[in-house]
PDB file of N, CA and C in Angstrom:
ATOM      1  N   MET A   1       1.028  -1.433  -0.093  1.00  0.00           N
ATOM      2  CA  MET A   1       0.069   0.098  -0.062  1.00  0.00           C
ATOM      3  C   MET A   1       0.957   1.191   0.461  1.00  0.00           C
ATOM      4  N   GLN A   2       0.277   2.367  -0.866  1.00  0.00           N
ATOM      5  CA  GLN A   2       1.155   3.319  -0.932  1.00  0.00           C
ATOM      6  C   GLN A   2       1.021   4.290   0.075  1.00  0.00           C
ATOM      7  N   ILE A   3       1.920   5.022   0.848  1.00  0.00           N
ATOM      8  CA  ILE A   3       1.653   5.685   1.908  1.00  0.00           C
ATOM      9  C   ILE A   3       1.238   7.154   1.748  1.00  0.00           C
ATOM     10  N   GLU A   4       1.750   7.607   0.462  1.00  0.00           N
ATOM     11  CA  GLU A   4       1.454   8.644  -0.065  1.00  0.00           C
ATOM     12  C   GLU A   4      -0.226   9.073  -0.367  1.00  0.00           C
ATOM     13  N   LEU A   5      -0.655   7.725  -0.738  1.00  0.00           N
ATOM     14  CA  LEU A   5      -2.285   7.953  -1.166  1.00  0.00           C
ATOM     15  C   LEU A   5      -2.875   7.824   0.307  1.00  0.00           C
ATOM     16  N   ILE A   6      -2.251   7.460   1.199  1.00  0.00           N
ATOM     17  CA  ILE A   6      -2.587   7.459   2.859  1.00  0.00           C
ATOM     18  C   ILE A   6      -3.086   8.719   3.247  1.00  0.00           C
ATOM     19  N   PHE A   7      -1.976   9.181   3.241  1.00  0.00           N
ATOM     20  CA  PHE A   7      -1.619  10.954   3.298  1.00  0.00           C
ATOM     21  C   PHE A   7      -2.395  11.726   2.697  1.00  0.00           C
ATOM     22  N   LYS A   8      -2.855  11.533   1.211  1.00  0.00           N
ATOM     23  CA  LYS A   8      -3.686  12.146   0.564  1.00  0.00           C
ATOM     24  C   LYS A   8      -5.090  12.101   0.899  1.00  0.00           C
ATOM     25  N   ILE A   9      -5.419  10.879   1.341  1.00  0.00           N
ATOM     26  CA  ILE A   9      -6.868  10.646   1.796  1.00  0.00           C
ATOM     27  C   ILE A   9      -7.136  11.396   3.112  1.00  0.00           C
ATOM     28  N   ALA A  10      -6.022  11.343   3.906  1.00  0.00           N
ATOM     29  CA  ALA A  10      -6.229  12.044   5.183  1.00  0.00           C
ATOM     30  C   ALA A  10      -6.274  13.587   5.363  1.00  0.00           C
ATOM     31  N   GLY A  11      -5.322  14.292   4.300  1.00  0.00           N
ATOM     32  CA  GLY A  11      -5.339  15.621   4.263  1.00  0.00           C
ATOM     33  C   GLY A  11      -6.751  15.682   3.494  1.00  0.00           C
ATOM     34  N   ILE A  12      -7.083  14.991   2.530  1.00  0.00           N
ATOM     35  CA  ILE A  12      -8.709  15.579   2.017  1.00  0.00           C
ATOM     36  C   ILE A  12      -9.467  15.706   2.887  1.00  0.00           C
ATOM     37  N   GLY A  13      -9.802  14.749   4.211  1.00  0.00           N
ATOM     38  CA  GLY A  13     -10.417  14.301   5.084  1.00  0.00           C
ATOM     39  C   GLY A  13     -10.591  15.643   5.870  1.00  0.00           C
ATOM     40  N   ILE A  14      -9.058  16.064   6.309  1.00  0.00           N
ATOM     41  CA  ILE A  14      -9.202  17.414   7.208  1.00  0.00           C
ATOM     42  C   ILE A  14      -9.411  18.394   6.345  1.00  0.00           C
ATOM     43  N   LEU A  15      -9.132  18.594   5.476  1.00  0.00           N
ATOM     44  CA  LEU A  15      -9.775  19.707   4.606  1.00  0.00           C
ATOM     45  C   LEU A  15     -10.998  20.094   4.747  1.00  0.00           C
ATOM     46  N   ILE A  16     -11.608  18.810   4.231  1.00  0.00           N
ATOM     47  CA  ILE A  16     -13.091  18.725   3.939  1.00  0.00           C
ATOM     48  C   ILE A  16     -13.970  19.101   5.460  1.00  0.00           C
ATOM     49  N   THR A  17     -13.542  18.317   6.423  1.00  0.00           N
ATOM     50  CA  THR A  17     -13.654  18.588   7.915  1.00  0.00           C
ATOM     51  C   THR A  17     -13.761  20.094   8.192  1.00  0.00           C
ATOM     52  N   VAL A  18     -12.749  20.956   7.684  1.00  0.00           N
ATOM     53  CA  VAL A  18     -12.693  22.435   8.293  1.00  0.00           C
ATOM     54  C   VAL A  18     -13.227  23.034   7.367  1.00  0.00           C
ATOM     55  N   ILE A  19     -13.742  22.794   6.258  1.00  0.00           N
ATOM     56  CA  ILE A  19     -14.572  23.388   5.282  1.00  0.00           C
ATOM     57  C   ILE A  19     -16.140  23.304   5.780  1.00  0.00           C
ATOM     58  N   THR A  20     -16.504  22.142   5.996  1.00  0.00           N
ATOM     59  CA  THR A  20     -17.578  21.896   6.623  1.00  0.00           C
ATOM     60  C   THR A  20     -17.958  22.434   7.940  1.00  0.00           C
ATOM     61  N   GLN A  21     -17.032  22.760   9.011  1.00  0.00           N
ATOM     62  CA  GLN A  21     -17.094  23.500   9.985  1.00  0.00           C
ATOM     63  C   GLN A  21     -17.587  24.899   9.925  1.00  0.00           C
ATOM     64  N   VAL A  22     -16.860  25.033   9.084  1.00  0.00           N
ATOM     65  CA  VAL A  22     -16.646  26.889   8.571  1.00  0.00           C
ATOM     66  C   VAL A  22     -18.152  26.946   7.980  1.00  0.00           C
ATOM     67  N   LEU A  23     -18.641  26.155   7.055  1.00  0.00           N
ATOM     68  CA  LEU A  23     -19.640  26.616   6.396  1.00  0.00           C
ATOM     69  C   LEU A  23     -21.066  26.222   7.477  1.00  0.00           C
ATOM     70  N   LYS A  24     -20.897  25.209   8.295  1.00  0.00           N
ATOM     71  CA  LYS A  24     -21.818  25.137   9.312  1.00  0.00           C
ATOM     72  C   LYS A  24     -22.019  26.504  10.095  1.00  0.00           C
ATOM     73  N   LYS A  25     -20.840  26.928  10.703  1.00  0.00           N
ATOM     74  CA  LYS A  25     -20.748  27.696  11.765  1.00  0.00           C
ATOM     75  C   LYS A  25     -21.569  29.147  10.970  1.00  0.00           C
ATOM     76  N   SER A  26     -21.435  29.594   9.554  1.00  0.00           N
ATOM     77  CA  SER A  26     -22.084  30.440   8.886  1.00  0.00           C
ATOM     78  C   SER A  26     -23.468  30.273   8.364  1.00  0.00           C
ATOM     79  N   ASP A  27     -24.151  29.106   9.005  1.00  0.00           N
ATOM     80  CA  ASP A  27     -25.474  28.641   8.665  1.00  0.00           C
ATOM     81  C   ASP A  27     -25.795  28.302   7.084  1.00  0.00           C
ATOM     82  N   ARG A  28     -24.615  27.769   6.614  1.00  0.00           N
ATOM     83  CA  ARG A  28     -24.588  26.847   5.232  1.00  0.00           C
ATOM     84  C   ARG A  28     -24.913  25.396   5.498  1.00  0.00           C
ATOM     85  N   ASP A  29     -25.525  24.985   6.008  1.00  0.00           N
ATOM     86  CA  ASP A  29     -25.776  23.706   6.389  1.00  0.00           C
ATOM     87  C   ASP A  29     -26.215  22.908   5.050  1.00  0.00           C
ATOM     88  N   ASP A  30     -26.830  23.370   4.081  1.00  0.00           N
ATOM     89  CA  ASP A  30     -26.938  22.394   2.641  1.00  0.00           C
ATOM     90  C   ASP A  30     -25.533  22.787   1.967  1.00  0.00           C
ATOM     91  N   ILE A  31     -25.037  23.628   1.985  1.00  0.00           N
ATOM     92  CA  ILE A  31     -23.436  23.650   1.096  1.00  0.00           C
ATOM     93  C   ILE A  31     -22.408  22.883   1.769  1.00  0.00           C
ATOM     94  N   ALA A  32     -22.627  22.742   3.371  1.00  0.00           N
ATOM     95  CA  ALA A  32     -21.765  22.021   3.975  1.00  0.00           C
ATOM     96  C   ALA A  32     -21.839  20.390   3.674  1.00  0.00           C
ATOM     97  N   THR A  33     -23.252  20.131   3.338  1.00  0.00           N
ATOM     98  CA  THR A  33     -23.456  18.593   3.085  1.00  0.00           C
ATOM     99  C   THR A  33     -23.046  18.428   2.059  1.00  0.00           C
ATOM    100  N   LEU A  34     -23.020  19.175   0.780  1.00  0.00           N
ATOM    101  CA  LEU A  34     -22.531  19.126  -0.578  1.00  0.00           C
ATOM    102  C   LEU A  34     -21.075  18.936  -0.523  1.00  0.00           C
ATOM    103  N   VAL A  35     -20.404  19.906   0.215  1.00  0.00           N
ATOM    104  CA  VAL A  35     -19.145  19.479   0.709  1.00  0.00           C
ATOM    105  C   VAL A  35     -18.555  18.334   1.155  1.00  0.00           C
ATOM    106  N   SER A  36     -19.245  17.733   2.078  1.00  0.00           N
ATOM    107  CA  SER A  36     -19.131  16.617   2.603  1.00  0.00           C
ATOM    108  C   SER A  36     -19.183  15.408   1.641  1.00  0.00           C
ATOM    109  N   LEU A  37     -20.172  15.346   0.694  1.00  0.00           N
ATOM    110  CA  LEU A  37     -20.557  14.361  -0.137  1.00  0.00           C
ATOM    111  C   LEU A  37     -19.362  14.452  -1.109  1.00  0.00           C
ATOM    112  N   ALA A  38     -18.868  15.662  -1.644  1.00  0.00           N
ATOM    113  CA  ALA A  38     -18.010  15.865  -2.668  1.00  0.00           C
ATOM    114  C   ALA A  38     -16.683  15.031  -2.302  1.00  0.00           C
ATOM    115  N   GLY A  39     -16.421  15.613  -1.010  1.00  0.00           N
ATOM    116  CA  GLY A  39     -15.248  14.873  -0.667  1.00  0.00           C
ATOM    117  C   GLY A  39     -15.436  13.430  -0.060  1.00  0.00           C
ATOM    118  N   PHE A  40     -16.314  12.760   0.145  1.00  0.00           N
ATOM    119  CA  PHE A  40     -16.577  11.379  -0.121  1.00  0.00           C
ATOM    120  C   PHE A  40     -16.383  10.764  -1.241  1.00  0.00           C
ATOM    121  N   ILE A  41     -16.677  11.509  -2.355  1.00  0.00           N
ATOM    122  CA  ILE A  41     -16.712  10.974  -3.854  1.00  0.00           C
ATOM    123  C   ILE A  41     -15.624  10.695  -3.945  1.00  0.00           C
ATOM    124  N   ILE A  42     -14.409  11.835  -3.812  1.00  0.00           N
ATOM    125  CA  ILE A  42     -13.385  12.136  -4.092  1.00  0.00           C
ATOM    126  C   ILE A  42     -12.509  10.976  -3.458  1.00  0.00           C
ATOM    127  N   VAL A  43     -12.695  10.330  -2.152  1.00  0.00           N
ATOM    128  CA  VAL A  43     -12.004   9.533  -1.486  1.00  0.00           C
ATOM    129  C   VAL A  43     -12.413   8.255  -2.087  1.00  0.00           C
ATOM    130  N   LEU A  44     -13.628   7.899  -2.323  1.00  0.00           N
ATOM    131  CA  LEU A  44     -14.219   6.976  -3.035  1.00  0.00           C
ATOM    132  C   LEU A  44     -13.672   6.520  -4.203  1.00  0.00           C
ATOM    133  N   THR A  45     -13.114   7.361  -5.028  1.00  0.00           N
ATOM    134  CA  THR A  45     -12.557   6.927  -6.312  1.00  0.00           C
ATOM    135  C   THR A  45     -11.150   6.512  -6.002  1.00  0.00           C
ATOM    136  N   PHE A  46     -10.523   7.186  -4.869  1.00  0.00           N
ATOM    137  CA  PHE A  46      -9.093   6.596  -4.800  1.00  0.00           C
ATOM    138  C   PHE A  46      -9.428   5.165  -4.185  1.00  0.00           C
ATOM    139  N   VAL A  47     -10.247   5.036  -3.268  1.00  0.00           N
ATOM    140  CA  VAL A  47     -10.327   3.533  -2.761  1.00  0.00           C
ATOM    141  C   VAL A  47     -10.713   2.488  -3.823  1.00  0.00           C
ATOM    142  N   VAL A  48     -11.528   2.761  -5.041  1.00  0.00           N
ATOM    143  CA  VAL A  48     -12.174   2.022  -5.981  1.00  0.00           C
ATOM    144  C   VAL A  48     -10.881   1.795  -6.586  1.00  0.00           C
ATOM    145  N   GLY A  49      -9.668   2.888  -6.567  1.00  0.00           N
ATOM    146  CA  GLY A  49      -8.415   2.435  -7.950  1.00  0.00           C
ATOM    147  C   GLY A  49      -7.766   1.260  -7.032  1.00  0.00           C
ATOM    148  N   MET A  50      -7.694   1.694  -5.823  1.00  0.00           N
ATOM    149  CA  MET A  50      -7.039   0.595  -4.763  1.00  0.00           C
ATOM    150  C   MET A  50      -7.360  -0.517  -5.033  1.00  0.00           C
ATOM    151  N   ILE A  51      -8.631  -0.853  -4.956  1.00  0.00           N
ATOM    152  CA  ILE A  51      -9.751  -2.362  -4.823  1.00  0.00           C
ATOM    153  C   ILE A  51      -9.271  -3.056  -6.240  1.00  0.00           C
ATOM    154  N   SER A  52      -9.153  -2.006  -7.280  1.00  0.00           N
ATOM    155  CA  SER A  52      -9.121  -2.247  -8.851  1.00  0.00           C
ATOM    156  C   SER A  52      -7.808  -3.229  -8.803  1.00  0.00           C
ATOM    157  N   ASP A  53      -6.695  -2.210  -8.317  1.00  0.00           N
ATOM    158  CA  ASP A  53      -5.313  -2.988  -8.118  1.00  0.00           C
ATOM    159  C   ASP A  53      -5.017  -4.156  -7.424  1.00  0.00           C
ATOM    160  N   LEU A  54      -6.023  -4.224  -6.370  1.00  0.00           N
ATOM    161  CA  LEU A  54      -6.144  -5.213  -5.550  1.00  0.00           C
ATOM    162  C   LEU A  54      -6.283  -6.448  -6.208  1.00  0.00           C
ATOM    163  N   PHE A  55      -7.367  -6.317  -6.780  1.00  0.00           N
ATOM    164  CA  PHE A  55      -7.958  -7.889  -7.763  1.00  0.00           C
ATOM    165  C   PHE A  55      -6.979  -8.215  -8.975  1.00  0.00           C
ATOM    166  N   GLU A  56      -6.487  -7.149  -9.585  1.00  0.00           N
ATOM    167  CA  GLU A  56      -5.378  -7.364 -10.601  1.00  0.00           C
ATOM    168  C   GLU A  56      -4.362  -8.027 -10.077  1.00  0.00           C
ATOM    169  N   THR A  57      -3.893  -8.013  -8.768  1.00  0.00           N
ATOM    170  CA  THR A  57      -2.535  -8.252  -8.188  1.00  0.00           C
ATOM    171  C   THR A  57      -3.099 -10.001  -8.098  1.00  0.00           C
ATOM    172  N   ILE A  58      -4.424 -10.295  -7.256  1.00  0.00           N
ATOM    173  CA  ILE A  58      -4.796 -11.383  -6.876  1.00  0.00           C
ATOM    174  C   ILE A  58      -4.677 -12.402  -8.287  1.00  0.00           C
ATOM    175  N   LYS A  59      -5.478 -11.677  -9.264  1.00  0.00           N
ATOM    176  CA  LYS A  59      -5.516 -12.543 -10.370  1.00  0.00           C
ATOM    177  C   LYS A  59      -4.109 -12.595 -10.949  1.00  0.00           C
ATOM    178  N   ASN A  60      -3.219 -12.041 -10.822  1.00  0.00           N
ATOM    179  CA  ASN A  60      -2.044 -12.370 -11.589  1.00  0.00           C
ATOM    180  C   ASN A  60      -1.188 -13.285 -10.855  1.00  0.00           C
ATOM    181  N   ILE A  61      -1.656 -13.573  -9.310  1.00  0.00           N
ATOM    182  CA  ILE A  61      -0.848 -14.339  -8.408  1.00  0.00           C
ATOM    183  C   ILE A  61      -1.087 -15.820  -8.926  1.00  0.00           C
ATOM    184  N   PHE A  62      -2.581 -15.881  -8.873  1.00  0.00           N
ATOM    185  CA  PHE A  62      -3.177 -17.105  -8.943  1.00  0.00           C
ATOM    186  C   PHE A  62      -3.395 -17.582 -10.489  1.00  0.00           C
ATOM    187  N   SER A  63      -2.919 -16.845 -11.464  1.00  0.00           N
ATOM    188  CA  SER A  63      -2.824 -16.656 -12.761  1.00  0.00           C
ATOM    189  C   SER A  63      -4.252 -17.347 -13.288  1.00  0.00           C
ATOM    190  N   LEU A  64      -5.318 -16.440 -12.872  1.00  0.00           N
ATOM    191  CA  LEU A  64      -6.715 -16.602 -13.194  1.00  0.00           C
ATOM    192  C   LEU A  64      -6.780 -15.513 -14.696  1.00  0.00           C
ATOM    193  N   TYR A  65      -7.362 -16.275 -15.790  1.00  0.00           N
ATOM    194  CA  TYR A  65      -7.717 -15.587 -17.017  1.00  0.00           C
ATOM    195  C   TYR A  65      -6.323 -15.592 -17.443  1.00  0.00           C
TER     196      TYR A  65
END
């Protein structure tokens, strides 16, 4: 597992949390929810890429297909 990817995910999480808290304090709860959802989707794309690599590695190890 690449440590840089873990740091990217953690950085995005911290950034999204700060932005969400600032928006909630300024009574923009709807935009804060959208920002949280966007951050979740960004992180989810990273994780899906990692899972795809994992399945490719498993397929290569066991000589499937």
